[in-house]
């Protein structure tokens, strides 16, 4: 055991605090989804505006992550963690008490902004708290399980709170959780106070955050408006140009927002690429199965949430019981590639669903394979992407990894939804007018099937990337010459 880990006897309590905060952030990405119809009715929200309950959160979260990571490096990870928790609690209370759509949209944007400070500080605290390889594997197993399974748990919690209490509790529930984590942070977290003399890269903030906001907005609007809409093409083009300028500036800035030396190591860059491809392929499960359970099989909200739990259970088992035990003596690329192949196999099973499928024999095996595969993948990805990064850059590296997740989720949702919608339309035209509920359901399920095959292809590509780029040894210190 290393002295760094042994010197902090409260490190496992620190892990509990970090895990609670991370779960809260991940849950909020999906917990409001099932509550959205109730919130829309209660606040008199027009159909055209309802997407902003989701988009306001993802825009702020994805767009400000790089800034949040650098803030953690400059002011100190514990201080940034506390600021993020406190702000998230206030924003959640504001959203729960919203009297109109505008207040709810603003509260969701504030939640996303403070989550962008909280998430990278949580991951970087984990990175610096656990340095012993075996302890690190266990800690990242827990973190990977929460990161992968939290979205599914959010659907269940959202369904329970909406059905048995009120949609507002999907926001209010964050307040006591955040307060408990705040108390725990003061007692158990240890960290340096910040980087003396550091300064914020303002041009980098404007270029990087502006580019990410433009990309996330463009992806979110592509579904309802179509790829050819100027409201989609213009933000996407602006996002690409701004991010290209951002990369150019980071090469020249004295104190860059995102030090590009982080990506010079092949294993670390491969872990980032694997994470991006995995999230692109994974989000088809939550998007399409939500519609499949409710619109095709007729499940109510709570049953829909429960139906997703095998994914979360599989991720927990894959990350904490398999990957965490194997990583200290197994090459990380072996776990990543194996996990992606398992998840792809689960997608293939889901592609065979019909309108008359039953949950246990037809849906459950695919969900378990997807969950196990994601758990096997996420845990070594988090560990590989953050190990070997200099202490002053851990916040930036953590933020970059979370940004890749957010962009992958946004891109995957839009691309797969576009593929599924197109396949549904072609099926309807080929089989005549869909004037019955069964015909509509069959066309919908056919579209989902095509999208699942595409997801499987993306996940297999992720397996190939992991196998070819991630080496057996740990990544080198950022900025130093990678080892052979």
XYZ file of C-alpha atoms in Angstrom:
484
model
C 0.000 0.000 0.000
C 1.332 3.408 -0.896
C 1.920 6.049 1.700
C -0.500 8.396 -0.021
C -3.401 6.114 0.539
C -2.269 4.916 3.967
C -1.921 8.494 5.200
C -5.655 9.100 4.897
C -7.602 6.696 7.110
C -10.881 8.335 6.067
C -10.421 7.633 2.353
C -13.251 5.092 2.124
C -15.650 7.547 3.736
C -14.389 10.096 1.226
C -15.305 7.641 -1.534
C -18.838 7.430 -0.132
C -19.178 11.222 -0.209
C -17.832 11.442 -3.769
C -20.089 8.592 -4.877
C -23.227 10.242 -3.468
C -22.439 13.516 -5.232
C -21.634 11.803 -8.529
C -24.821 9.727 -8.382
C -26.859 12.886 -7.833
C -25.371 14.498 -10.947
C -25.906 11.391 -13.098
C -29.459 10.865 -11.829
C -30.437 14.382 -12.778
C -29.660 13.648 -16.395
C -32.678 11.312 -16.563
C -34.742 11.680 -13.368
C -36.795 14.517 -14.855
C -37.583 12.640 -18.094
C -40.475 10.614 -16.719
C -41.725 13.603 -14.680
C -41.764 15.879 -17.727
C -45.399 15.243 -18.786
C -46.625 16.053 -15.259
C -44.477 19.187 -15.052
C -45.712 20.308 -18.462
C -49.356 20.038 -17.402
C -48.776 21.723 -14.052
C -46.901 24.715 -15.489
C -48.864 25.118 -18.717
C -45.740 24.495 -20.779
C -46.153 24.516 -24.595
C -45.073 21.368 -26.457
C -42.480 23.352 -28.390
C -40.750 24.436 -25.163
C -40.794 21.239 -23.105
C -37.468 19.966 -24.479
C -35.729 22.858 -22.695
C -36.255 21.120 -19.356
C -33.720 18.568 -20.600
C -31.691 20.721 -22.985
C -31.038 23.535 -20.490
C -29.305 21.039 -18.189
C -27.274 19.295 -20.882
C -26.233 22.566 -22.539
C -24.891 24.078 -19.326
C -23.355 20.831 -18.096
C -21.655 19.839 -21.342
C -20.654 23.375 -22.295
C -19.083 24.385 -18.997
C -17.277 21.179 -18.006
C -13.858 22.326 -19.191
C -14.265 25.545 -17.230
C -15.406 23.591 -14.172
C -12.376 21.306 -14.377
C -9.960 24.213 -14.563
C -11.700 25.936 -11.648
C -11.089 22.782 -9.611
C -7.383 22.890 -10.483
C -7.070 26.588 -9.624
C -9.130 26.946 -6.427
C -8.677 23.406 -5.125
C -10.721 20.266 -5.758
C -12.405 20.155 -2.353
C -13.421 23.813 -2.535
C -14.792 23.350 -6.058
C -16.625 20.211 -4.891
C -18.297 22.145 -2.052
C -19.222 25.060 -4.345
C -20.742 22.658 -6.848
C -22.758 20.835 -4.186
C -24.120 24.014 -2.591
C -25.049 25.561 -5.935
C -26.685 22.359 -7.131
C -28.846 22.222 -3.995
C -29.984 25.845 -4.400
C -30.746 25.343 -8.099
C -32.728 22.173 -7.327
C -34.819 23.960 -4.704
C -35.478 26.786 -7.168
C -36.622 24.311 -9.821
C -38.864 22.414 -7.438
C -40.608 25.639 -6.417
C -40.952 26.898 -10.012
C -44.252 28.669 -10.697
C -43.719 28.849 -14.458
C -41.695 27.301 -17.292
C -39.105 30.104 -17.371
C -38.092 29.544 -13.754
C -37.816 25.805 -14.317
C -35.636 26.290 -17.405
C -33.364 28.702 -15.522
C -33.084 26.315 -12.554
C -32.152 23.413 -14.825
C -29.463 25.546 -16.477
C -28.103 26.452 -13.033
C -28.094 22.776 -12.072
C -26.058 22.015 -15.175
C -23.603 24.835 -14.471
C -22.914 23.698 -10.915
C -22.796 20.058 -12.027
C -20.037 21.122 -14.436
C -17.998 22.224 -11.389
C -18.992 19.256 -9.230
C -18.392 16.335 -11.616
C -14.724 16.952 -12.556
C -13.788 17.868 -8.996
C -15.336 14.590 -7.789
C -13.386 12.487 -10.300
C -10.120 14.315 -9.664
C -10.562 13.927 -5.882
C -10.960 10.212 -6.446
C -7.817 10.176 -8.589
C -5.671 11.872 -5.959
C -7.175 10.072 -2.934
C -6.580 6.506 -4.144
C -3.070 5.794 -5.439
C -2.565 2.164 -4.439
C -3.397 0.038 -7.538
C -5.747 -2.387 -5.765
C -7.555 0.309 -3.787
C -7.709 2.453 -6.908
C -9.348 -0.400 -8.822
C -12.025 -0.789 -6.145
C -12.688 2.956 -5.970
C -12.968 3.325 -9.717
C -15.163 0.249 -9.832
C -17.667 2.046 -7.610
C -17.348 5.248 -9.634
C -17.737 3.446 -12.954
C -20.800 1.605 -11.691
C -22.445 4.874 -10.667
C -21.494 6.649 -13.889
C -22.916 3.865 -16.021
C -25.893 2.771 -13.956
C -27.053 6.143 -12.660
C -29.057 6.966 -15.788
C -31.157 3.832 -15.465
C -31.634 4.415 -11.740
C -32.757 7.968 -12.540
C -35.614 6.635 -14.647
C -36.777 4.434 -11.773
C -36.470 7.149 -9.114
C -38.219 9.638 -11.379
C -41.076 7.218 -11.944
C -41.486 6.502 -8.228
C -41.393 10.140 -7.176
C -43.773 11.243 -9.942
C -46.300 8.482 -9.396
C -46.393 8.456 -5.593
C -45.438 12.026 -4.612
C -45.205 14.864 -7.136
C -43.006 15.806 -10.083
C -41.441 18.593 -7.989
C -39.800 15.988 -5.754
C -37.628 14.945 -8.699
C -35.854 18.241 -7.989
C -36.433 18.635 -4.246
C -34.837 15.229 -3.564
C -31.438 16.705 -4.418
C -31.527 19.155 -1.512
C -31.172 16.706 1.418
C -28.759 14.560 -0.589
C -26.534 17.573 -1.358
C -26.651 18.774 2.266
C -25.579 15.344 3.530
C -22.725 15.296 0.999
C -21.696 18.810 2.064
C -21.371 17.691 5.677
C -19.436 14.616 4.592
C -17.133 16.716 2.418
C -16.142 18.911 5.342
C -15.410 15.903 7.538
C -13.804 13.374 5.187
C -12.326 15.072 2.107
C -8.686 16.117 2.039
C -7.090 18.263 -0.653
C -4.663 21.089 -1.287
C -6.054 24.645 -1.263
C -5.412 25.378 -4.943
C -2.616 26.388 -7.277
C -0.857 29.591 -6.168
C -0.400 32.121 -8.947
C -2.611 30.234 -11.386
C -4.851 32.148 -13.754
C -7.872 31.323 -15.872
C -7.457 31.051 -19.625
C -10.288 33.446 -20.604
C -9.925 33.067 -24.409
C -9.869 29.308 -23.901
C -13.051 29.512 -21.808
C -14.859 31.517 -24.499
C -13.704 29.316 -27.378
C -14.001 25.943 -25.636
C -17.255 26.515 -23.762
C -18.775 28.347 -26.721
C -17.871 25.520 -29.076
C -19.237 22.827 -26.763
C -22.504 24.724 -26.150
C -22.941 25.178 -29.902
C -22.334 21.472 -30.576
C -24.664 20.238 -27.821
C -27.360 22.693 -28.942
C -27.018 21.632 -32.564
C -27.285 17.955 -31.681
C -30.305 18.555 -29.432
C -32.149 20.465 -32.168
C -31.366 17.954 -34.927
C -34.076 15.572 -33.730
C -37.096 17.911 -33.835
C -35.880 20.182 -36.676
C -33.888 17.876 -38.958
C -30.247 18.033 -40.029
C -30.879 20.499 -42.855
C -32.426 23.167 -40.633
C -30.302 26.332 -40.261
C -30.969 26.095 -36.515
C -28.986 22.845 -36.604
C -26.390 23.393 -39.324
C -25.314 26.833 -38.099
C -24.629 25.816 -34.455
C -22.827 22.650 -35.526
C -20.619 24.559 -37.948
C -19.970 27.268 -35.363
C -19.141 24.622 -32.776
C -16.595 22.927 -35.046
C -14.942 26.249 -35.920
C -14.823 27.403 -32.303
C -13.316 24.103 -31.122
C -10.732 24.205 -33.917
C -9.781 27.701 -32.766
C -9.760 26.393 -29.189
C -7.220 23.675 -30.056
C -5.073 26.231 -31.892
C -5.142 28.545 -28.868
C -4.364 25.770 -26.392
C -1.095 25.145 -28.235
C -0.094 28.760 -27.595
C -1.649 29.709 -24.245
C 0.697 30.027 -21.279
C -1.874 28.502 -18.896
C -4.254 26.556 -21.167
C -7.772 25.631 -20.108
C -7.160 22.086 -21.376
C -3.447 21.177 -21.545
C -3.133 19.144 -24.747
C -0.193 17.257 -23.248
C -2.841 15.141 -21.503
C -3.625 13.446 -24.823
C -0.061 12.734 -25.951
C -0.081 9.337 -24.316
C -1.606 6.743 -26.650
C -3.322 4.746 -23.906
C -4.963 7.812 -22.422
C -6.128 9.041 -25.837
C -7.454 5.548 -26.581
C -9.400 5.508 -23.308
C -11.019 8.834 -24.216
C -11.951 7.546 -27.685
C -13.370 4.331 -26.213
C -15.526 6.308 -23.782
C -16.889 8.520 -26.562
C -17.825 5.585 -28.789
C -19.294 3.630 -25.855
C -21.633 6.466 -24.880
C -22.709 6.969 -28.501
C -23.717 3.312 -28.719
C -25.155 2.975 -25.218
C -27.741 5.720 -25.280
C -29.837 3.819 -27.787
C -30.854 1.529 -24.923
C -32.407 4.253 -22.779
C -33.921 6.214 -25.653
C -35.604 3.396 -27.568
C -36.484 1.054 -24.727
C -38.332 3.864 -22.944
C -40.636 4.142 -25.957
C -40.736 0.379 -26.422
C -41.806 -0.308 -22.840
C -44.428 2.454 -22.695
C -45.750 2.787 -26.271
C -45.485 -0.847 -27.413
C -45.761 -2.953 -24.259
C -47.916 -0.432 -22.350
C -45.818 -0.214 -19.180
C -46.629 2.560 -16.654
C -43.794 4.884 -15.490
C -42.715 2.894 -12.419
C -42.711 -0.410 -14.261
C -40.679 1.220 -17.028
C -38.110 2.366 -14.492
C -37.972 -1.098 -12.925
C -37.519 -2.664 -16.354
C -34.264 -0.740 -16.756
C -32.775 -1.923 -13.472
C -30.998 -4.991 -14.947
C -28.791 -2.572 -16.910
C -27.789 -0.820 -13.678
C -27.318 -4.133 -11.856
C -25.180 -5.456 -14.695
C -23.024 -2.321 -14.662
C -22.521 -2.561 -10.886
C -21.520 -6.224 -11.111
C -19.286 -5.667 -14.130
C -17.514 -2.673 -12.602
C -17.196 -3.636 -8.932
C -17.117 -7.436 -8.906
C -15.378 -8.261 -12.191
C -13.365 -5.314 -13.546
C -12.208 -4.048 -10.130
C -10.908 -7.528 -9.246
C -9.246 -8.148 -12.613
C -7.702 -4.743 -13.379
C -4.701 -5.009 -11.001
C -3.522 -8.113 -12.918
C -5.208 -7.744 -16.321
C -4.384 -5.363 -19.162
C -7.015 -2.588 -19.277
C -7.495 -2.953 -23.040
C -8.554 -6.576 -22.501
C -11.343 -5.505 -20.137
C -12.439 -2.598 -22.347
C -12.552 -4.623 -25.563
C -14.286 -7.579 -23.868
C -16.862 -5.267 -22.339
C -17.650 -3.624 -25.657
C -18.062 -7.018 -27.359
C -20.468 -8.127 -24.604
C -22.470 -4.901 -24.900
C -22.609 -5.288 -28.696
C -23.952 -8.819 -28.253
C -26.657 -7.405 -25.972
C -27.614 -4.882 -28.647
C -27.924 -7.686 -31.197
C -30.307 -9.529 -28.874
C -32.383 -6.363 -28.432
C -32.556 -5.940 -32.208
C -34.625 -9.141 -32.334
C -37.483 -7.746 -30.224
C -41.016 -7.791 -31.641
C -44.312 -6.191 -30.658
C -45.249 -9.456 -28.910
C -41.991 -9.955 -26.995
C -42.021 -10.871 -23.320
C -39.720 -9.208 -20.833
C -37.887 -12.107 -19.168
C -37.076 -14.361 -22.146
C -36.592 -11.632 -24.760
C -35.608 -8.296 -23.166
C -33.788 -9.262 -19.973
C -30.808 -11.165 -21.505
C -29.931 -8.228 -23.763
C -30.129 -5.744 -20.902
C -27.880 -7.855 -18.682
C -25.258 -8.223 -21.415
C -25.295 -4.482 -22.113
C -24.958 -3.712 -18.405
C -22.128 -6.169 -17.796
C -20.300 -4.925 -20.876
C -20.586 -1.288 -19.875
C -19.399 -2.040 -16.341
C -16.367 -3.918 -17.672
C -15.572 -0.961 -19.929
C -16.284 2.141 -17.842
C -14.216 1.141 -14.839
C -10.852 0.649 -16.662
C -11.574 3.652 -18.897
C -11.882 5.960 -15.886
C -8.775 4.501 -14.288
C -6.677 4.634 -17.471
C -7.766 8.118 -18.527
C -6.847 9.710 -15.198
C -3.784 7.787 -13.994
C -0.426 9.442 -14.615
C -1.884 12.939 -15.061
C 0.093 15.610 -13.132
C -1.691 16.825 -10.021
C -2.198 20.321 -11.430
C -4.048 18.914 -14.449
C -6.329 16.300 -12.866
C -9.347 18.608 -12.885
C -8.881 19.392 -16.570
C -8.407 15.714 -17.471
C -11.489 14.696 -15.468
C -13.533 17.438 -17.100
C -12.358 16.389 -20.556
C -13.430 12.784 -19.937
C -16.859 13.862 -18.720
C -17.152 16.198 -21.722
C -16.486 13.273 -24.050
C -19.327 11.417 -22.327
C -21.726 14.329 -22.721
C -20.890 14.915 -26.369
C -21.111 11.180 -27.065
C -24.504 10.962 -25.376
C -25.847 13.961 -27.292
C -24.481 12.753 -30.624
C -25.586 9.165 -30.040
C -29.118 10.171 -29.085
C -29.558 12.308 -32.194
C -27.876 9.966 -34.665
C -29.616 6.834 -33.458
C -32.975 8.597 -33.238
C -32.545 9.837 -36.816
C -31.671 6.314 -37.977
C -34.635 4.790 -36.132
C -37.094 7.407 -37.408
C -35.941 6.931 -41.004
C -36.210 3.148 -40.765
C -39.692 3.454 -39.230
C -40.854 5.656 -42.096
C -39.429 3.330 -44.741
C -41.095 0.320 -43.105
C -44.460 2.101 -43.033
C -44.221 3.063 -46.707
C -43.146 -0.438 -47.758
C -46.002 -2.152 -45.906
C -48.768 0.240 -46.844
C -50.606 2.788 -44.657
C -50.192 2.206 -40.958
C -53.824 2.735 -39.962
C -53.817 0.468 -36.935
C -52.048 0.471 -33.618
C -50.334 -2.822 -34.406
C -48.968 -1.556 -37.729
C -47.625 1.582 -36.078
C -46.001 -0.479 -33.323
C -44.418 -2.861 -35.836
C -42.966 0.036 -37.810
C -41.615 1.588 -34.599
C -40.024 -1.654 -33.426
C -38.432 -2.144 -36.851
C -36.861 1.309 -36.549
C -35.537 0.451 -33.097
C -34.075 -2.798 -34.454
C -32.112 -0.996 -37.168
C -30.788 1.483 -34.597
C -29.709 -1.361 -32.278
C -27.677 -2.900 -35.096
C -25.988 0.470 -35.595
C -25.314 0.667 -31.850
C -23.737 -2.783 -31.986
C -21.476 -1.616 -34.805
C -20.357 1.453 -32.850
C -19.621 -0.671 -29.775
C -17.555 -3.116 -31.831
C -15.621 -0.153 -33.202
C -14.986 0.916 -29.594
C -13.673 -2.593 -28.848
C -11.282 -2.331 -31.793
C -10.068 1.133 -30.727
C -9.424 -0.077 -27.175
C -7.582 -3.185 -28.360
C -5.304 -1.243 -30.715
C -4.545 1.886 -28.692
C -4.549 1.072 -24.969
C -1.290 -0.535 -23.834
C -0.737 -2.937 -20.957
C 1.144 -0.479 -18.743
C -0.336 2.628 -17.172
C -0.246 5.900 -19.137
C 2.844 8.041 -18.803
C 2.915 11.367 -17.011
C 1.263 13.913 -19.249
C 3.828 15.808 -21.144
C 6.542 13.223 -20.737
C 7.623 10.762 -23.346
C 5.311 7.699 -23.362
C 6.820 4.427 -22.462
C 7.051 1.702 -25.044
